[in-house]
CSV table of C-alpha atoms in Angstrom, one decimal:
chain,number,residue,atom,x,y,z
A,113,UNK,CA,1.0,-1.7,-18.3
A,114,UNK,CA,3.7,-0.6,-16.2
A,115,UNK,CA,4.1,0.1,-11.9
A,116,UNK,CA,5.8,2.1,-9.9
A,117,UNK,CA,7.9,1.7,-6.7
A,118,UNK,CA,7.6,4.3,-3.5
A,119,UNK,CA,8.4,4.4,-0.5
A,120,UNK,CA,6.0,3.2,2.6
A,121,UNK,CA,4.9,5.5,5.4
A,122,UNK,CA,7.6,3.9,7.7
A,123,UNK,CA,10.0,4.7,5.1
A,124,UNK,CA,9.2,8.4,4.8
A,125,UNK,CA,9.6,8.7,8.4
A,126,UNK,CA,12.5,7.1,9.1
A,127,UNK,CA,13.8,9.2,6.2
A,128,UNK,CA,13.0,12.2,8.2
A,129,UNK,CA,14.1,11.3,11.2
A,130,UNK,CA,17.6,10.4,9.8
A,131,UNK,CA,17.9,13.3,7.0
A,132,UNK,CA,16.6,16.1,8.6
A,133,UNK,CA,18.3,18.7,11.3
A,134,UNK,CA,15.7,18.3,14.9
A,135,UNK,CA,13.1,15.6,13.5
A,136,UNK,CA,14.9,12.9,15.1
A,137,UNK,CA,13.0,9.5,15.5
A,138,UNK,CA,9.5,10.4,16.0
A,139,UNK,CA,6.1,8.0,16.2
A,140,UNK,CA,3.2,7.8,18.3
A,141,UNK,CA,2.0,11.0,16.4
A,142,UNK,CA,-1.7,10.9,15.3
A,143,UNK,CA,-2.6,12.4,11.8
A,144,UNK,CA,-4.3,15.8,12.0
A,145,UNK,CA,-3.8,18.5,9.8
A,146,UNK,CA,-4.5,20.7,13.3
A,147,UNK,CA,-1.6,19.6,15.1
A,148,UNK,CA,1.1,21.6,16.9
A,149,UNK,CA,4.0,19.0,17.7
A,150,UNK,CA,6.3,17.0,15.5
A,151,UNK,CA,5.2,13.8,15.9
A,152,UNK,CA,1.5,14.3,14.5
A,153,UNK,CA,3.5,16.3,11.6
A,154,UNK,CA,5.1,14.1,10.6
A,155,UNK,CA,2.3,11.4,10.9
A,156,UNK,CA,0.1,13.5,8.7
A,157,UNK,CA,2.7,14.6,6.2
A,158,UNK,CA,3.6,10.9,5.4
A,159,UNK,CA,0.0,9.5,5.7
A,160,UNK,CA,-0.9,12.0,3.8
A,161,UNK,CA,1.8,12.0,1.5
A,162,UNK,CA,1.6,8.4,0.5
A,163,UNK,CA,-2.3,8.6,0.6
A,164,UNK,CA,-2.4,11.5,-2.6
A,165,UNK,CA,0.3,9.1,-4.4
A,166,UNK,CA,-1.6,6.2,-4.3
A,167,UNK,CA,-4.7,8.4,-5.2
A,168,UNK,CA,-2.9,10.2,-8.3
A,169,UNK,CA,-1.4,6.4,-9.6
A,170,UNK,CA,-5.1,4.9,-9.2
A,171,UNK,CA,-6.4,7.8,-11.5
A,172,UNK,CA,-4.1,8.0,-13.8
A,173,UNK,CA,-4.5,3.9,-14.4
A,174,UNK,CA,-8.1,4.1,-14.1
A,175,UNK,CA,-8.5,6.9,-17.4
A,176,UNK,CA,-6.4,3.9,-19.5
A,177,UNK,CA,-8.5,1.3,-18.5
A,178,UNK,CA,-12.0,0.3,-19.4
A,179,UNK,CA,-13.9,-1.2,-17.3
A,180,UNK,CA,-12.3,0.5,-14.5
A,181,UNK,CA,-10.0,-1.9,-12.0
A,182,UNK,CA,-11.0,-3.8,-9.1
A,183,UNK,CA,-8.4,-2.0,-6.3
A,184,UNK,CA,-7.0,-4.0,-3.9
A,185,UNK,CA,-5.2,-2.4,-0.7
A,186,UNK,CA,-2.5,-4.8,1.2
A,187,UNK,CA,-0.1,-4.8,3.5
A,188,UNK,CA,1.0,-3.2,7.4
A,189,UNK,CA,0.2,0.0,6.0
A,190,UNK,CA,-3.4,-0.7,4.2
A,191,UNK,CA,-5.3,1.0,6.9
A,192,UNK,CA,-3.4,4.2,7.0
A,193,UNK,CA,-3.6,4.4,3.8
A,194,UNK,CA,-6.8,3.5,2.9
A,195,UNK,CA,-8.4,5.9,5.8
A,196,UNK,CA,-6.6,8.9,4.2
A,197,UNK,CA,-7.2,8.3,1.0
A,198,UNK,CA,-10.0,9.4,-1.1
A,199,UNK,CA,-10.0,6.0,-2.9
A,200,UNK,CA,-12.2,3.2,-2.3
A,201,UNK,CA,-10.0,0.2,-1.7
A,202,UNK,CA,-11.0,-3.4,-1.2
A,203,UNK,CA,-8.4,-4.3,2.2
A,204,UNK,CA,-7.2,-7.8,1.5
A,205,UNK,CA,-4.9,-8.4,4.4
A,206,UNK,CA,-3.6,-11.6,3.4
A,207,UNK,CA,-3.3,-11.1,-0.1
A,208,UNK,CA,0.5,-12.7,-0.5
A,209,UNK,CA,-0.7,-15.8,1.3
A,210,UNK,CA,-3.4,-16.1,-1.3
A,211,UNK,CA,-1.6,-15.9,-4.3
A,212,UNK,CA,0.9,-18.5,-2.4
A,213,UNK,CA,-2.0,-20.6,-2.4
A,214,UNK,CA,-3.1,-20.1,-6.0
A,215,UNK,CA,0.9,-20.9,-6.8
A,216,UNK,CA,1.3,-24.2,-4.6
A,217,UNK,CA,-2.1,-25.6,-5.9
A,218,UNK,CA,-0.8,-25.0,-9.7
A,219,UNK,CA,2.7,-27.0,-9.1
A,220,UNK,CA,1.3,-29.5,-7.2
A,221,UNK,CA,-1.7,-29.7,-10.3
A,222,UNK,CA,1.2,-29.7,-12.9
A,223,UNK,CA,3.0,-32.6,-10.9
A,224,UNK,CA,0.2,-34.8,-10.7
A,225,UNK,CA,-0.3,-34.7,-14.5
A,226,UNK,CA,3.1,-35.0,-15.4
A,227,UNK,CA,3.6,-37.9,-13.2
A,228,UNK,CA,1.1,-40.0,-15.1
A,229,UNK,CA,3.6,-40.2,-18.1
């Protein structure tokens, strides 16, 4: 039904670091909307920032589909994402490896049938 591509919260902040004047390379910052340094800035804007995306492309699925979707969180940035978020994501850390698994147990199913002819 479609997809889209954005950026990661690593991304972001390496995109403000490089494209905007006095940022610089930040991390180490913790995400609270309270803060008073740049580092926990930028933290929460791109936590936060990625967080309302992923929130606004789950919704926007989930009125086109019936029943709604099983979601599924993965990758370095799951937790981030998932603790700002006001989704409820199943984490599935190895997801990749699984569906590697699902793939090398089909080929190796398909060569053992074609090898009987």
């Amino acid at each position: 039904i479609g997809g889209v591509i954005m950026p990661g919260v690593r991304l972001m902040r390496r995109a403000l670091g490089e494209g905007t004047a006095r940022i610089g390379s930040v991390g180490g910052g913790e995400v609270n909307l309270e803060t008073h340094n740049t580092a926990s800035a930028v933290a929460t804007g791109t936590v936060l920032g990625a967080a309302a995306a992923v929130d606004r492309v789950v919704a926007d699925y989930a009125a086109q589909l019936e029943p709604a979707p099983r979601l599924l969180l993965t990758g370095g940035e799951s937790s981030l994402i998932a603790s700002a978020s006001n989704t409820v994501f199943e984490i599935v850390p190895d997801l990749v490896l699984r569906g590697l698994c699902i793939a090398a147990r089909a080929i190796m199913s398909e060569q053992d049938s074609t090898s009987d002819l």
